[in-house]
């Protein structure tokens, strides 16, 4: 009762479906996002969803204050960040996972279908190298069928759930990281330390405020 619902979307057809269901805003999940990334860029999604009349939140690729300000300047109402907040003191993830985010560059982020059946953004590790990025022929065939795709996703999900839990909570160093994978987006590029979540929020808010101040002073006189 009285809740506000923002719906994750990767393209217009899902946005229209969400709006028909009464959502209040949309989270535009782009091709740089951690977790299940979409196929489209930050700019493409803004073009595609910008006329729908609800606030749009950018999800994917924002790891530093400059990226945050850039998304707001483009026209997004806000930014949803995942990867940035994993590398915080408060996050319960293992220190190895946080350090992997800090150490990773954009080029270390790959999309694998072999965890859930749909592209999942993860840090390239020996485990990811071993399982590969594309679903195998049988899995691909199953993923095409209306009913079989649910079975295949369930198989992937069950297999990966315990692996992810073990990798993220128990750390991977003890097994030479050979079985580990960590979800993260290309926002790793802007993340250079583990820090308190509040410090991130304050820094990003200050950057946005100062950018809006600059925009005001830069506005031509009428
Ligand atoms: C480890 C991890 C788990 C995630 N799990 C979910 C999830 O269960 N449901 C969801 O809608 N989005 C999930 N996301 C996506 C985030 O909500 C967010 O859209 C995304 O992290 C934004 O990209 P960024 O990681 O570059 O900031 C997850 C992201 C990460 C990194």
PDB file of C-alpha atoms in Angstrom, residues 31-184:
ATOM      1  CA  UNK A  31      25.031  -3.367 -21.586  1.00  0.00           C
ATOM      2  CA  UNK A  32      27.579  -2.293 -18.947  1.00  0.00           C
ATOM      3  CA  UNK A  33      25.570  -3.526 -15.951  1.00  0.00           C
ATOM      4  CA  UNK A  34      26.669  -6.099 -13.409  1.00  0.00           C
ATOM      5  CA  UNK A  35      24.485  -9.189 -13.073  1.00  0.00           C
ATOM      6  CA  UNK A  36      22.073  -9.718 -15.974  1.00  0.00           C
ATOM      7  CA  UNK A  37      23.040  -7.001 -18.411  1.00  0.00           C
ATOM      8  CA  UNK A  38      20.875  -5.829 -21.295  1.00  0.00           C
ATOM      9  CA  UNK A  39      21.943  -5.585 -24.938  1.00  0.00           C
ATOM     10  CA  UNK A  40      21.655  -1.781 -25.301  1.00  0.00           C
ATOM     11  CA  UNK A  41      23.821   1.174 -24.344  1.00  0.00           C
ATOM     12  CA  UNK A  42      23.029   3.919 -21.829  1.00  0.00           C
ATOM     13  CA  UNK A  43      22.277   6.369 -24.649  1.00  0.00           C
ATOM     14  CA  UNK A  44      20.210   3.904 -26.707  1.00  0.00           C
ATOM     15  CA  UNK A  45      17.979   3.146 -23.708  1.00  0.00           C
ATOM     16  CA  UNK A  46      17.430   6.827 -23.017  1.00  0.00           C
ATOM     17  CA  UNK A  47      16.368   7.335 -26.649  1.00  0.00           C
ATOM     18  CA  UNK A  48      14.132   4.284 -26.585  1.00  0.00           C
ATOM     19  CA  UNK A  49      12.415   4.928 -23.232  1.00  0.00           C
ATOM     20  CA  UNK A  50      12.674   8.687 -22.832  1.00  0.00           C
ATOM     21  CA  UNK A  51       9.185   9.446 -24.156  1.00  0.00           C
ATOM     22  CA  UNK A  52       7.282   7.089 -21.850  1.00  0.00           C
ATOM     23  CA  UNK A  53       6.526   9.788 -19.293  1.00  0.00           C
ATOM     24  CA  UNK A  54       7.971   8.146 -16.172  1.00  0.00           C
ATOM     25  CA  UNK A  55      11.323   8.692 -14.406  1.00  0.00           C
ATOM     26  CA  UNK A  56      14.175   6.666 -15.877  1.00  0.00           C
ATOM     27  CA  UNK A  57      16.962   5.303 -13.697  1.00  0.00           C
ATOM     28  CA  UNK A  58      20.250   4.322 -15.336  1.00  0.00           C
ATOM     29  CA  UNK A  59      21.613   0.915 -14.289  1.00  0.00           C
ATOM     30  CA  UNK A  60      25.037  -0.179 -15.402  1.00  0.00           C
ATOM     31  CA  UNK A  61      28.566   1.049 -15.728  1.00  0.00           C
ATOM     32  CA  UNK A  62      28.533   3.807 -13.125  1.00  0.00           C
ATOM     33  CA  UNK A  63      31.351   3.355 -10.621  1.00  0.00           C
ATOM     34  CA  UNK A  64      32.555   6.886  -9.946  1.00  0.00           C
ATOM     35  CA  UNK A  65      31.158  10.341  -9.340  1.00  0.00           C
ATOM     36  CA  UNK A  66      31.945  11.505 -12.876  1.00  0.00           C
ATOM     37  CA  UNK A  67      29.866   8.663 -14.319  1.00  0.00           C
ATOM     38  CA  UNK A  68      27.037   9.497 -11.946  1.00  0.00           C
ATOM     39  CA  UNK A  69      27.020  13.148 -12.989  1.00  0.00           C
ATOM     40  CA  UNK A  70      27.254  12.150 -16.670  1.00  0.00           C
ATOM     41  CA  UNK A  71      24.161   9.925 -16.385  1.00  0.00           C
ATOM     42  CA  UNK A  72      22.168  12.713 -14.710  1.00  0.00           C
ATOM     43  CA  UNK A  73      23.327  15.189 -17.347  1.00  0.00           C
ATOM     44  CA  UNK A  74      22.158  12.838 -20.109  1.00  0.00           C
ATOM     45  CA  UNK A  75      18.662  13.015 -18.680  1.00  0.00           C
ATOM     46  CA  UNK A  76      18.392  10.106 -16.281  1.00  0.00           C
ATOM     47  CA  UNK A  77      16.514  10.809 -13.041  1.00  0.00           C
ATOM     48  CA  UNK A  78      18.913   8.679 -11.019  1.00  0.00           C
ATOM     49  CA  UNK A  79      21.378   5.809 -11.078  1.00  0.00           C
ATOM     50  CA  UNK A  80      21.110   2.294  -9.663  1.00  0.00           C
ATOM     51  CA  UNK A  81      24.508   0.919  -8.712  1.00  0.00           C
ATOM     52  CA  UNK A  82      25.323  -2.643  -7.797  1.00  0.00           C
ATOM     53  CA  UNK A  83      29.023  -3.309  -8.267  1.00  0.00           C
ATOM     54  CA  UNK A  84      30.102  -0.055  -6.572  1.00  0.00           C
ATOM     55  CA  UNK A  85      28.279  -1.014  -3.374  1.00  0.00           C
ATOM     56  CA  UNK A  86      29.758  -4.514  -3.243  1.00  0.00           C
ATOM     57  CA  UNK A  87      33.189  -2.903  -2.715  1.00  0.00           C
ATOM     58  CA  UNK A  88      32.082  -1.293   0.555  1.00  0.00           C
ATOM     59  CA  UNK A  89      32.860  -1.962   4.197  1.00  0.00           C
ATOM     60  CA  UNK A  90      29.216  -2.757   4.898  1.00  0.00           C
ATOM     61  CA  UNK A  91      28.755  -5.377   2.166  1.00  0.00           C
ATOM     62  CA  UNK A  92      28.862  -8.941   3.490  1.00  0.00           C
ATOM     63  CA  UNK A  93      30.684 -10.289   0.408  1.00  0.00           C
ATOM     64  CA  UNK A  94      34.113 -11.849   0.928  1.00  0.00           C
ATOM     65  CA  UNK A  95      37.175  -9.591   0.881  1.00  0.00           C
ATOM     66  CA  UNK A  96      38.502 -11.495  -2.175  1.00  0.00           C
ATOM     67  CA  UNK A  97      35.394 -10.509  -4.150  1.00  0.00           C
ATOM     68  CA  UNK A  98      35.755  -6.863  -3.124  1.00  0.00           C
ATOM     69  CA  UNK A  99      39.452  -6.867  -4.043  1.00  0.00           C
ATOM     70  CA  UNK A 100      38.670  -8.507  -7.396  1.00  0.00           C
ATOM     71  CA  UNK A 101      36.327  -5.583  -8.154  1.00  0.00           C
ATOM     72  CA  UNK A 102      38.965  -3.035  -7.149  1.00  0.00           C
ATOM     73  CA  UNK A 103      41.640  -4.781  -9.249  1.00  0.00           C
ATOM     74  CA  UNK A 104      39.482  -5.436 -12.343  1.00  0.00           C
ATOM     75  CA  UNK A 105      39.487  -3.283 -15.445  1.00  0.00           C
ATOM     76  CA  UNK A 106      36.663  -2.986 -17.932  1.00  0.00           C
ATOM     77  CA  UNK A 107      38.372  -5.553 -20.150  1.00  0.00           C
ATOM     78  CA  UNK A 108      38.119  -8.151 -17.356  1.00  0.00           C
ATOM     79  CA  UNK A 109      34.306  -8.084 -17.471  1.00  0.00           C
ATOM     80  CA  UNK A 110      32.802 -10.761 -19.716  1.00  0.00           C
ATOM     81  CA  UNK A 111      29.283 -12.045 -20.308  1.00  0.00           C
ATOM     82  CA  UNK A 112      28.671 -15.724 -19.840  1.00  0.00           C
ATOM     83  CA  UNK A 113      25.488 -17.631 -20.652  1.00  0.00           C
ATOM     84  CA  UNK A 114      26.738 -20.671 -18.815  1.00  0.00           C
ATOM     85  CA  UNK A 115      25.609 -19.654 -15.361  1.00  0.00           C
ATOM     86  CA  UNK A 116      21.915 -18.835 -15.770  1.00  0.00           C
ATOM     87  CA  UNK A 117      21.228 -19.311 -19.490  1.00  0.00           C
ATOM     88  CA  UNK A 118      21.168 -15.573 -20.220  1.00  0.00           C
ATOM     89  CA  UNK A 119      24.213 -13.253 -20.416  1.00  0.00           C
ATOM     90  CA  UNK A 120      25.600 -12.607 -16.943  1.00  0.00           C
ATOM     91  CA  UNK A 121      28.369 -10.032 -16.396  1.00  0.00           C
ATOM     92  CA  UNK A 122      31.197 -11.539 -14.385  1.00  0.00           C
ATOM     93  CA  UNK A 123      34.888 -10.944 -13.776  1.00  0.00           C
ATOM     94  CA  UNK A 124      36.988 -13.194 -15.982  1.00  0.00           C
ATOM     95  CA  UNK A 125      38.571 -15.796 -13.684  1.00  0.00           C
ATOM     96  CA  UNK A 126      40.093 -19.221 -14.361  1.00  0.00           C
ATOM     97  CA  UNK A 127      36.692 -20.731 -13.527  1.00  0.00           C
ATOM     98  CA  UNK A 128      34.935 -18.539 -16.103  1.00  0.00           C
ATOM     99  CA  UNK A 129      37.618 -19.416 -18.668  1.00  0.00           C
ATOM    100  CA  UNK A 130      36.883 -23.056 -17.982  1.00  0.00           C
ATOM    101  CA  UNK A 131      33.070 -22.957 -18.219  1.00  0.00           C
ATOM    102  CA  UNK A 132      33.167 -20.620 -21.239  1.00  0.00           C
ATOM    103  CA  UNK A 133      30.885 -17.828 -22.333  1.00  0.00           C
ATOM    104  CA  UNK A 134      28.383 -19.459 -24.713  1.00  0.00           C
ATOM    105  CA  UNK A 135      25.778 -22.077 -23.845  1.00  0.00           C
ATOM    106  CA  UNK A 136      26.492 -25.520 -25.336  1.00  0.00           C
ATOM    107  CA  UNK A 137      24.416 -26.980 -28.208  1.00  0.00           C
ATOM    108  CA  UNK A 138      21.977 -28.941 -26.021  1.00  0.00           C
ATOM    109  CA  UNK A 139      21.521 -26.055 -23.602  1.00  0.00           C
ATOM    110  CA  UNK A 140      21.026 -23.671 -26.510  1.00  0.00           C
ATOM    111  CA  UNK A 141      18.403 -25.949 -28.019  1.00  0.00           C
ATOM    112  CA  UNK A 142      16.627 -26.182 -24.655  1.00  0.00           C
ATOM    113  CA  UNK A 143      16.856 -22.421 -24.131  1.00  0.00           C
ATOM    114  CA  UNK A 144      14.996 -21.889 -27.419  1.00  0.00           C
ATOM    115  CA  UNK A 145      11.949 -23.942 -26.413  1.00  0.00           C
ATOM    116  CA  UNK A 146       9.138 -22.189 -24.523  1.00  0.00           C
ATOM    117  CA  UNK A 147       8.935 -24.860 -21.863  1.00  0.00           C
ATOM    118  CA  UNK A 148      12.422 -26.362 -21.991  1.00  0.00           C
ATOM    119  CA  UNK A 149      14.065 -22.969 -21.459  1.00  0.00           C
ATOM    120  CA  UNK A 150      12.643 -22.930 -17.922  1.00  0.00           C
ATOM    121  CA  UNK A 151      14.084 -26.375 -17.214  1.00  0.00           C
ATOM    122  CA  UNK A 152      17.479 -25.342 -18.555  1.00  0.00           C
ATOM    123  CA  UNK A 153      17.503 -22.134 -16.517  1.00  0.00           C
ATOM    124  CA  UNK A 154      16.566 -24.105 -13.417  1.00  0.00           C
ATOM    125  CA  UNK A 155      19.460 -26.512 -14.027  1.00  0.00           C
ATOM    126  CA  UNK A 156      21.868 -23.585 -14.478  1.00  0.00           C
ATOM    127  CA  UNK A 157      20.479 -21.761 -11.449  1.00  0.00           C
ATOM    128  CA  UNK A 158      20.732 -24.766  -9.140  1.00  0.00           C
ATOM    129  CA  UNK A 159      24.246 -25.555 -10.309  1.00  0.00           C
ATOM    130  CA  UNK A 160      25.487 -22.008  -9.935  1.00  0.00           C
ATOM    131  CA  UNK A 161      23.661 -20.997  -6.757  1.00  0.00           C
ATOM    132  CA  UNK A 162      25.869 -23.024  -4.451  1.00  0.00           C
ATOM    133  CA  UNK A 163      29.001 -22.107  -6.415  1.00  0.00           C
ATOM    134  CA  UNK A 164      28.223 -18.390  -6.180  1.00  0.00           C
ATOM    135  CA  UNK A 165      27.396 -18.585  -2.507  1.00  0.00           C
ATOM    136  CA  UNK A 166      30.643 -20.353  -1.829  1.00  0.00           C
ATOM    137  CA  UNK A 167      32.714 -17.991  -3.973  1.00  0.00           C
ATOM    138  CA  UNK A 168      31.237 -14.751  -2.661  1.00  0.00           C
ATOM    139  CA  UNK A 169      30.979 -15.609   1.015  1.00  0.00           C
ATOM    140  CA  UNK A 170      33.847 -18.031   1.560  1.00  0.00           C
ATOM    141  CA  UNK A 171      36.395 -16.446  -0.775  1.00  0.00           C
ATOM    142  CA  UNK A 172      38.326 -18.225  -3.457  1.00  0.00           C
ATOM    143  CA  UNK A 173      42.007 -17.917  -2.670  1.00  0.00           C
ATOM    144  CA  UNK A 174      42.147 -21.231  -0.813  1.00  0.00           C
ATOM    145  CA  UNK A 175      41.241 -23.063  -4.053  1.00  0.00           C
ATOM    146  CA  UNK A 176      43.428 -20.959  -6.316  1.00  0.00           C
ATOM    147  CA  UNK A 177      40.199 -19.329  -7.547  1.00  0.00           C
ATOM    148  CA  UNK A 178      39.731 -22.154 -10.043  1.00  0.00           C
ATOM    149  CA  UNK A 179      36.054 -22.588  -9.179  1.00  0.00           C
ATOM    150  CA  UNK A 180      35.175 -18.998  -8.531  1.00  0.00           C
ATOM    151  CA  UNK A 181      33.248 -16.388 -10.387  1.00  0.00           C
ATOM    152  CA  UNK A 182      32.130 -12.992  -9.279  1.00  0.00           C
ATOM    153  CA  UNK A 183      29.370 -10.867 -10.769  1.00  0.00           C
ATOM    154  CA  UNK A 184      30.406  -7.318 -11.606  1.00  0.00           C
TER     155      UNK A 184
END
